[in-house]
Coordinates of C-alpha atoms and ligand atoms in Angstrom, one line a residue:
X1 CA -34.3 -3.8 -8.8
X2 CA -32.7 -2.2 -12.3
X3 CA -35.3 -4.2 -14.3
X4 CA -33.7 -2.2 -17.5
X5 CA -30.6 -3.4 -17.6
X6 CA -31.7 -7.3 -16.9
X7 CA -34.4 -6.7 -19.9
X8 CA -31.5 -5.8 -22.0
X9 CA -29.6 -8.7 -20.8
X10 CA -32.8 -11.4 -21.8
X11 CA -33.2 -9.8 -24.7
X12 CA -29.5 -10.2 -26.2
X13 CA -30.2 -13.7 -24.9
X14 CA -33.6 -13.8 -27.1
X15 CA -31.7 -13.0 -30.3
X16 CA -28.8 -15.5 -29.7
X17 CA -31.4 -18.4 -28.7
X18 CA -33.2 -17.3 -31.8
X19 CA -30.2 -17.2 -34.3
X20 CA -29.2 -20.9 -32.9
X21 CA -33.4 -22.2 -33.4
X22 CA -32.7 -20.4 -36.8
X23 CA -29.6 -22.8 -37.6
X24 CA -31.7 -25.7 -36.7
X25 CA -35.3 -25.7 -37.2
X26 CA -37.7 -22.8 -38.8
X27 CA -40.6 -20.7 -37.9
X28 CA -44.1 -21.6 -38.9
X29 CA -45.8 -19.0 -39.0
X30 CA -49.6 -20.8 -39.1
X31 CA -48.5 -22.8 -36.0
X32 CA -46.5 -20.2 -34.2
X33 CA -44.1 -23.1 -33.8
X34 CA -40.9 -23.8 -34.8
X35 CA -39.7 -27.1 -36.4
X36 CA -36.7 -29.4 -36.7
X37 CA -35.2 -28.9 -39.9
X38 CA -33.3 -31.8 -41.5
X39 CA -29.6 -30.9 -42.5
X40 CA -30.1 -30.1 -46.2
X41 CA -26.7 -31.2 -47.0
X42 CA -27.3 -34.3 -45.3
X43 CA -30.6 -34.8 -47.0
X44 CA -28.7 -34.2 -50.6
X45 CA -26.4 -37.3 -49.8
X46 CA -27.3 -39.8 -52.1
X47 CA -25.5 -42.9 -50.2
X48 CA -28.7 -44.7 -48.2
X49 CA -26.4 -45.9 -45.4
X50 CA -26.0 -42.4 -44.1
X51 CA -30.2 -42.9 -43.6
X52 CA -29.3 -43.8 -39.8
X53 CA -27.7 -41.0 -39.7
X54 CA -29.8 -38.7 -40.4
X55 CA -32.5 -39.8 -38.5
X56 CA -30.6 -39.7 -35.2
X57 CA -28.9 -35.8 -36.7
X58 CA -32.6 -35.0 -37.1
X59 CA -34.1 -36.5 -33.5
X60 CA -30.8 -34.6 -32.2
X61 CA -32.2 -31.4 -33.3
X62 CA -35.6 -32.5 -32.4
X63 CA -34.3 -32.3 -28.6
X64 CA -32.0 -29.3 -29.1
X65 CA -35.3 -27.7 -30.2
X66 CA -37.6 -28.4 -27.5
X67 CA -34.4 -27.4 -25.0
X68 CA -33.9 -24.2 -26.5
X69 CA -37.6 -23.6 -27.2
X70 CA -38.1 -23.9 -23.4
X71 CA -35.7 -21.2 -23.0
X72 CA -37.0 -19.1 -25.8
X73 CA -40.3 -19.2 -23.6
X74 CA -38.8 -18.5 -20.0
X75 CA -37.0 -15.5 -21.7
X76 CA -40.0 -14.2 -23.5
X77 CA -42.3 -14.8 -20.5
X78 CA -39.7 -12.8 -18.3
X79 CA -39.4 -10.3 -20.5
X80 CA -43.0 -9.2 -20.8
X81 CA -43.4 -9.3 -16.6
X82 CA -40.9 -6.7 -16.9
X83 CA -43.2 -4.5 -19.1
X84 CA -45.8 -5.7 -17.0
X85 CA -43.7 -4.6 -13.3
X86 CA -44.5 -8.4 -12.7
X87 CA -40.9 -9.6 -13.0
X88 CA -39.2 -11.3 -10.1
X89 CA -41.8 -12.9 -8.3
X90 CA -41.8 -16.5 -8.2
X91 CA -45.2 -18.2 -10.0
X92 CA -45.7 -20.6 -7.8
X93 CA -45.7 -19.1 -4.4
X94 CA -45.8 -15.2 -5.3
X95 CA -42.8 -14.5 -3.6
X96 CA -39.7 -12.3 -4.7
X97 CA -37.4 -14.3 -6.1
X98 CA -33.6 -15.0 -4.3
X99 CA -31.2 -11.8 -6.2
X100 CA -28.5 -15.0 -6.6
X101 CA -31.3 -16.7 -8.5
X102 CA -32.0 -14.4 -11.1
X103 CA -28.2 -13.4 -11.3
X104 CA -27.6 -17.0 -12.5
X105 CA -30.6 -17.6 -14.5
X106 CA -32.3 -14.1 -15.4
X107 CA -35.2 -15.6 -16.8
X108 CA -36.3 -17.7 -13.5
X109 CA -40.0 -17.9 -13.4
X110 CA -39.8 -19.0 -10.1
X111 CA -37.9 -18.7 -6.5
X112 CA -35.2 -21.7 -5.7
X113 CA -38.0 -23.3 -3.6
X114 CA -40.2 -23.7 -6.3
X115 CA -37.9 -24.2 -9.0
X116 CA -38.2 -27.9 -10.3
X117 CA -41.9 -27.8 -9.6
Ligands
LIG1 ZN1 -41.8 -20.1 -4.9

């Protein structure tokens, strides 16, 4: 398996999924976490009925965060199994995991058996 040319590939995917976290929530660095950021120009809106709004703007970013944050994580996690010759095995059951598989979804951590589990 060209493990060199799939690490470039999850890595260009790293920087996009980053750049998109960055549009929506920011890095903190004493929790290594990243949070939902409330739309600033939302926030500067004076007019209290938009409150509603911006509560459900903010719990939308809240999921969009934890969905691309679990993505950020496969990638990353997929990426250092390739540094560590570990990549392609499934973590459940150890075994290589289907070529179709990682074609779709490069950062699989596990085979299709095993994948919802
Ligand atoms: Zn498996």
């Amino acid at each position: 398996m060209n493990t060199t040319k799939t690490k470039e590939i999850l890595l260009a995917e790293q920087t996009l999924l980053e750049g998109e976290l960055g549009n929506i929530a920011r890095f903190n660095t004493e929790t290594n976490q990243w949070e939902a950021t409330p739309d600033t120009d939302l926030m500067n809106m004076s007019d209290d009925n938009d409150a509603a709004d911006r509560f459900e703007d903010f719990e939308e970013r809240t999921s969009m965060l934890k969905t691309l944050q679990a993505r950020l994580t496969d990638i990353k996690e997929a990426i250092a199994k390739i540094d560590a010759s570990s990549y392609g095995k499934c973590e459940v059951c150890g075994k290589t995991i289907e070529s179709d598989r990682l074609e779709a979804n490069p950062a699989a951590p596990t085979c299709k058996e095993h994948m919802n589990g």
